[in-house]
mmCIF file of C-alpha atoms in Angstrom:
data_model
loop_
_atom_site.group_PDB
_atom_site.id
_atom_site.type_symbol
_atom_site.label_atom_id
_atom_site.label_comp_id
_atom_site.label_asym_id
_atom_site.label_seq_id
_atom_site.Cartn_x
_atom_site.Cartn_y
_atom_site.Cartn_z
ATOM 1 C CA MET A 281 -9.363 1.978 8.474
ATOM 2 C CA CYS A 282 -7.766 -1.247 7.238
ATOM 3 C CA GLY A 283 -4.248 -2.621 7.543
ATOM 4 C CA ILE A 284 -1.880 -4.020 4.940
ATOM 5 C CA ALA A 285 1.405 -5.902 5.204
ATOM 6 C CA GLY A 286 3.592 -8.158 3.117
ATOM 7 C CA PHE A 287 6.920 -8.769 1.481
ATOM 8 C CA VAL A 288 8.888 -9.821 -1.559
ATOM 9 C CA GLY A 289 11.680 -12.076 -0.359
ATOM 10 C CA PRO A 290 12.694 -15.425 1.128
ATOM 11 C CA TRP A 291 10.658 -15.230 4.334
ATOM 12 C CA SER A 292 7.936 -17.620 5.410
ATOM 13 C CA PRO A 293 4.308 -16.575 4.868
ATOM 14 C CA ALA A 294 4.047 -17.003 8.635
ATOM 15 C CA ILE A 295 6.009 -13.739 8.973
ATOM 16 C CA ALA A 296 3.371 -11.886 6.955
ATOM 17 C CA ALA A 297 0.627 -13.579 8.966
ATOM 18 C CA ALA A 298 2.240 -12.330 12.188
ATOM 19 C CA MET A 299 2.679 -8.853 10.717
ATOM 20 C CA THR A 300 -0.974 -8.764 9.749
ATOM 21 C CA ALA A 301 -2.060 -10.013 13.170
ATOM 22 C CA ALA A 302 -0.037 -7.236 14.811
ATOM 23 C CA ILE A 303 -2.268 -4.645 13.132
ATOM 24 C CA ALA A 304 -5.555 -6.488 13.705
ATOM 25 C CA HIS A 305 -6.980 -3.415 15.457
ATOM 26 C CA ARG A 306 -6.962 -1.625 12.092
ATOM 27 C CA GLY A 307 -9.391 -4.148 10.637
ATOM 28 C CA PRO A 308 -11.486 -6.225 13.046
ATOM 29 C CA ASP A 309 -13.916 -7.501 10.396
ATOM 30 C CA GLY A 310 -11.660 -9.992 8.669
ATOM 31 C CA ASP A 311 -8.181 -10.991 7.590
ATOM 32 C CA GLY A 312 -6.656 -12.391 4.453
ATOM 33 C CA LEU A 313 -3.313 -13.736 3.312
ATOM 34 C CA TRP A 314 -2.111 -14.582 -0.188
ATOM 35 C CA SER A 315 1.271 -16.116 -0.972
ATOM 36 C CA ASP A 316 3.027 -17.331 -4.100
ATOM 37 C CA ASP A 317 6.699 -18.047 -4.774
ATOM 38 C CA GLY A 318 8.522 -15.474 -2.677
ATOM 39 C CA VAL A 319 5.764 -12.879 -2.293
ATOM 40 C CA THR A 320 3.083 -12.605 0.381
ATOM 41 C CA LEU A 321 0.343 -10.002 0.815
ATOM 42 C CA GLY A 322 -1.702 -9.673 3.991
ATOM 43 C CA HIS A 323 -4.784 -7.642 4.863
ATOM 44 C CA ARG A 324 -6.888 -6.691 7.874
ATOM 45 C CA ARG A 325 -10.361 -5.586 6.889
ATOM 46 C CA LEU A 326 -12.716 -2.928 8.182
ATOM 47 C CA SER A 327 -15.844 -3.426 6.069
ATOM 48 C CA ILE A 328 -17.465 -0.157 4.968
ATOM 49 C CA ILE A 329 -18.712 -0.044 1.365
ATOM 50 C CA ASP A 330 -19.309 -3.669 0.328
ATOM 51 C CA LEU A 331 -19.695 -5.904 3.382
ATOM 52 C CA SER A 332 -19.780 -9.187 1.456
ATOM 53 C CA ASP A 333 -17.042 -11.814 1.428
ATOM 54 C CA ALA A 334 -16.638 -11.142 -2.300
ATOM 55 C CA ALA A 335 -14.965 -7.826 -1.427
ATOM 56 C CA ALA A 336 -12.406 -9.414 0.910
ATOM 57 C CA GLN A 337 -8.702 -8.878 0.334
ATOM 58 C CA PRO A 338 -6.138 -9.580 -0.950
ATOM 59 C CA MET A 339 -8.247 -9.309 -4.096
ATOM 60 C CA HIS A 340 -7.467 -10.731 -7.533
ATOM 61 C CA SER A 341 -8.210 -8.858 -10.748
ATOM 62 C CA ALA A 342 -10.627 -10.353 -13.267
ATOM 63 C CA SER A 343 -7.630 -11.502 -15.312
ATOM 64 C CA SER A 344 -5.992 -13.023 -12.180
ATOM 65 C CA ARG A 345 -2.778 -11.226 -13.149
ATOM 66 C CA TYR A 346 -2.884 -8.668 -10.304
ATOM 67 C CA VAL A 347 -3.346 -9.100 -6.555
ATOM 68 C CA LEU A 348 -4.183 -6.088 -4.373
ATOM 69 C CA SER A 349 -3.954 -5.275 -0.669
ATOM 70 C CA TYR A 350 -5.382 -1.832 0.018
ATOM 71 C CA ASN A 351 -6.163 0.528 2.875
ATOM 72 C CA GLY A 352 -8.292 3.618 2.313
ATOM 73 C CA GLU A 353 -11.232 5.035 0.455
ATOM 74 C CA ILE A 354 -11.555 6.204 -3.161
ATOM 75 C CA TYR A 355 -14.117 9.000 -3.156
ATOM 76 C CA ASN A 356 -14.614 9.046 -6.926
ATOM 77 C CA PHE A 357 -14.843 5.277 -7.321
ATOM 78 C CA GLY A 358 -18.402 5.509 -8.682
ATOM 79 C CA GLU A 359 -17.285 7.740 -11.532
ATOM 80 C CA LEU A 360 -14.288 5.516 -12.251
ATOM 81 C CA ARG A 361 -16.431 2.390 -12.122
ATOM 82 C CA LEU A 362 -18.823 3.824 -14.721
ATOM 83 C CA GLU A 363 -15.882 4.651 -16.990
ATOM 84 C CA LEU A 364 -14.498 1.125 -16.666
ATOM 85 C CA GLU A 365 -17.915 -0.456 -17.224
ATOM 86 C CA GLN A 366 -18.314 1.573 -20.405
ATOM 87 C CA ALA A 367 -14.965 0.129 -21.480
ATOM 88 C CA GLY A 368 -16.372 -3.378 -21.054
ATOM 89 C CA ILE A 369 -15.205 -4.342 -17.569
ATOM 90 C CA ALA A 370 -17.731 -6.324 -15.524
ATOM 91 C CA PHE A 371 -17.590 -5.975 -11.739
ATOM 92 C CA ARG A 372 -18.234 -8.713 -9.195
ATOM 93 C CA THR A 373 -18.562 -6.461 -6.145
ATOM 94 C CA GLY A 374 -19.756 -3.002 -5.161
ATOM 95 C CA SER A 375 -16.417 -2.135 -3.560
ATOM 96 C CA ASP A 376 -14.010 0.679 -4.303
ATOM 97 C CA THR A 377 -11.298 -1.974 -3.895
ATOM 98 C CA GLU A 378 -12.273 -3.696 -7.113
ATOM 99 C CA VAL A 379 -12.502 -0.379 -8.957
ATOM 100 C CA LEU A 380 -8.972 0.505 -7.852
ATOM 101 C CA LEU A 381 -7.716 -2.946 -8.849
ATOM 102 C CA GLU A 382 -9.258 -2.895 -12.326
ATOM 103 C CA LEU A 383 -8.094 0.692 -12.875
ATOM 104 C CA PHE A 384 -4.568 -0.442 -11.990
ATOM 105 C CA ALA A 385 -4.933 -3.428 -14.328
ATOM 106 C CA ARG A 386 -5.708 -0.995 -17.148
ATOM 107 C CA ASP A 387 -3.409 1.951 -16.354
ATOM 108 C CA GLY A 388 -0.692 0.592 -14.079
ATOM 109 C CA LEU A 389 0.694 2.998 -11.469
ATOM 110 C CA ASP A 390 -0.502 5.901 -13.593
ATOM 111 C CA CYS A 391 -3.890 5.151 -12.030
ATOM 112 C CA VAL A 392 -2.894 7.275 -9.022
ATOM 113 C CA GLU A 393 -3.346 10.347 -11.212
ATOM 114 C CA ARG A 394 -7.059 9.510 -11.428
ATOM 115 C CA LEU A 395 -7.694 8.832 -7.745
ATOM 116 C CA ASN A 396 -9.519 11.213 -5.433
ATOM 117 C CA GLY A 397 -9.173 9.700 -2.006
ATOM 118 C CA ILE A 398 -6.944 8.538 0.800
ATOM 119 C CA PHE A 399 -5.052 5.316 0.278
ATOM 120 C CA ALA A 400 -2.044 3.111 0.711
ATOM 121 C CA PHE A 401 -1.894 0.027 -1.473
ATOM 122 C CA ALA A 402 0.341 -2.723 -2.792
ATOM 123 C CA VAL A 403 -0.276 -4.611 -6.046
ATOM 124 C CA TRP A 404 1.632 -7.696 -7.141
ATOM 125 C CA ASP A 405 1.916 -8.335 -10.880
ATOM 126 C CA ARG A 406 2.041 -12.108 -11.218
ATOM 127 C CA GLN A 407 3.162 -11.950 -14.847
ATOM 128 C CA ASP A 408 6.014 -9.431 -14.635
ATOM 129 C CA ARG A 409 6.742 -10.235 -10.965
ATOM 130 C CA VAL A 410 6.759 -6.623 -9.818
ATOM 131 C CA LEU A 411 5.318 -5.144 -6.625
ATOM 132 C CA SER A 412 3.836 -1.654 -6.972
ATOM 133 C CA VAL A 413 3.227 0.415 -3.843
ATOM 134 C CA ALA A 414 1.560 3.842 -3.546
ATOM 135 C CA ARG A 415 0.515 6.360 -0.909
ATOM 136 C CA ASP A 416 -2.122 9.074 -1.220
ATOM 137 C CA HIS A 417 -1.392 12.671 -2.188
ATOM 138 C CA LEU A 418 -1.097 14.107 1.345
ATOM 139 C CA GLY A 419 -0.079 10.959 3.183
ATOM 140 C CA VAL A 420 -3.273 10.488 5.203
ATOM 141 C CA LYS A 421 -2.843 6.710 5.116
ATOM 142 C CA PRO A 422 0.456 5.412 6.522
ATOM 143 C CA LEU A 423 2.887 3.074 4.793
ATOM 144 C CA TYR A 424 6.215 1.879 6.188
ATOM 145 C CA TYR A 425 8.791 -0.223 4.367
ATOM 146 C CA ALA A 426 12.225 -1.780 4.673
ATOM 147 C CA ALA A 427 14.434 -2.506 1.667
ATOM 148 C CA LEU A 428 16.911 -5.121 2.889
ATOM 149 C CA PRO A 429 19.564 -7.180 1.089
ATOM 150 C CA GLN A 430 17.249 -10.182 1.526
ATOM 151 C CA GLY A 431 14.157 -8.486 0.132
ATOM 152 C CA PHE A 432 11.464 -5.869 0.677
ATOM 153 C CA LEU A 433 8.830 -5.637 3.422
ATOM 154 C CA PHE A 434 5.962 -3.188 3.957
ATOM 155 C CA ALA A 435 3.191 -2.564 6.488
ATOM 156 C CA SER A 436 0.704 0.020 7.693
ATOM 157 C CA GLU A 437 2.546 0.304 11.009
ATOM 158 C CA LEU A 438 6.215 0.174 11.932
ATOM 159 C CA LYS A 439 5.714 -2.346 14.731
ATOM 160 C CA ALA A 440 4.548 -4.964 12.235
ATOM 161 C CA LEU A 441 7.874 -4.795 10.418
ATOM 162 C CA THR A 442 9.810 -5.510 13.609
ATOM 163 C CA LEU A 443 8.360 -9.034 13.577
ATOM 164 C CA CYS A 444 10.776 -9.882 10.789
ATOM 165 C CA PRO A 445 14.004 -11.012 12.524
ATOM 166 C CA ASP A 446 16.130 -9.619 9.690
ATOM 167 C CA ILE A 447 15.119 -6.001 10.340
ATOM 168 C CA PRO A 448 18.137 -4.276 11.954
ATOM 169 C CA ARG A 449 17.367 -2.622 15.287
ATOM 170 C CA ASP A 450 19.760 0.323 14.867
ATOM 171 C CA ILE A 451 18.111 3.469 16.244
ATOM 172 C CA ASP A 452 17.955 6.781 14.378
ATOM 173 C CA GLY A 453 18.584 9.206 17.231
ATOM 174 C CA ALA A 454 17.516 12.289 15.277
ATOM 175 C CA ALA A 455 14.170 10.703 14.380
ATOM 176 C CA VAL A 456 13.577 9.737 18.022
ATOM 177 C CA ALA A 457 14.357 13.295 19.119
ATOM 178 C CA ASP A 458 11.957 14.694 16.529
ATOM 179 C CA HIS A 459 9.231 12.347 17.714
ATOM 180 C CA LEU A 460 9.756 13.270 21.341
ATOM 181 C CA GLY A 461 9.874 16.973 20.555
ATOM 182 C CA PHE A 462 7.189 17.274 17.897
ATOM 183 C CA LEU A 463 5.207 13.976 18.158
ATOM 184 C CA TRP A 464 6.137 13.089 14.571
ATOM 185 C CA THR A 465 9.106 12.773 12.268
ATOM 186 C CA ALA A 466 9.418 14.752 9.067
ATOM 187 C CA GLY A 467 10.533 13.160 5.827
ATOM 188 C CA GLU A 468 10.961 9.454 5.336
ATOM 189 C CA ASN A 469 12.950 8.564 8.462
ATOM 190 C CA THR A 470 11.648 6.576 11.422
ATOM 191 C CA MET A 471 13.147 5.601 14.762
ATOM 192 C CA LEU A 472 14.642 2.524 13.064
ATOM 193 C CA ARG A 473 17.274 3.360 10.465
ATOM 194 C CA ALA A 474 16.263 0.380 8.320
ATOM 195 C CA VAL A 475 12.584 1.364 8.174
ATOM 196 C CA LYS A 476 11.332 4.266 6.056
ATOM 197 C CA LYS A 477 7.996 5.938 5.459
ATOM 198 C CA LEU A 478 6.802 6.115 1.871
ATOM 199 C CA ARG A 479 6.456 9.857 1.331
ATOM 200 C CA PRO A 480 3.037 11.355 0.519
ATOM 201 C CA GLY A 481 2.287 11.485 -3.179
ATOM 202 C CA CYS A 482 4.901 8.827 -3.932
ATOM 203 C CA THR A 483 5.039 5.372 -5.438
ATOM 204 C CA LEU A 484 7.676 2.701 -5.613
ATOM 205 C CA THR A 485 8.159 -0.533 -7.485
ATOM 206 C CA VAL A 486 10.038 -3.613 -6.388
ATOM 207 C CA SER A 487 11.218 -6.294 -8.782
ATOM 208 C CA ALA A 488 11.458 -9.948 -7.813
ATOM 209 C CA SER A 489 15.251 -9.469 -7.661
ATOM 210 C CA GLY A 490 14.821 -6.688 -5.083
ATOM 211 C CA ASP A 491 15.494 -3.598 -7.207
ATOM 212 C CA VAL A 492 13.532 -0.648 -5.786
ATOM 213 C CA THR A 493 12.494 2.375 -7.872
ATOM 214 C CA HIS A 494 10.902 5.495 -6.359
ATOM 215 C CA SER A 495 8.693 8.025 -8.116
ATOM 216 C CA ARG A 496 6.728 11.113 -7.058
ATOM 217 C CA TYR A 497 3.362 11.819 -8.695
ATOM 218 C CA TYR A 498 2.155 14.744 -6.544
ATOM 219 C CA ARG A 499 3.596 17.795 -4.811
ATOM 220 C CA THR A 500 1.620 20.073 -2.531
ATOM 221 C CA PRO A 501 0.953 23.339 -4.425
ATOM 222 C CA LEU A 502 2.761 26.452 -3.213
ATOM 223 C CA PHE A 503 0.706 29.634 -3.409
ATOM 224 C CA ASP A 504 2.096 33.131 -3.872
ATOM 225 C CA ASP A 505 0.428 35.369 -1.294
ATOM 226 C CA ALA A 506 1.686 38.573 -2.909
#
């Protein structure tokens, strides 16, 4: 388990640092923060596959165009790595993180169609200035976000987002009732009206101007029991 957090907007990198610190329990092995001109990505690391510092995050692609903060595990990363190596990509680490990053660099958000695993990730495109965010097929890994007039924030846990003073504190009574009654809330709603959950099997993109676009790449199959 790792933790990710960050934003696209006018806030200080110190906000992202505080957000990342708030989820330190998700990744006790290290922390990282990357910031550049209105975007900041943070990461809390639980080292599993490649324990070296070279596999720390946020991680830059070989081209330096993309920066990734990622939580999860890609089960078929070995197969994907071999495919990318055969295409001429040289790897610096043994991590699934780098495989995901270089696959994204090649295929963009379409890379989610190739992933067998559990994940929540955010990639910043330094050239086109677009943030791409994705959550795994069944939503095993959590991802919360807030799209505000000032900008866009995301994190692995809701409490991290509350460290931004611009997040409205208006309560969603129906979501609170669902949580009290069923110990979870269905759909995208959370106890804070301004904070949403990225749905399982979904992606979104955020431009530097704050435009948010949602997309769904996976739906749970429905079987006919007749």
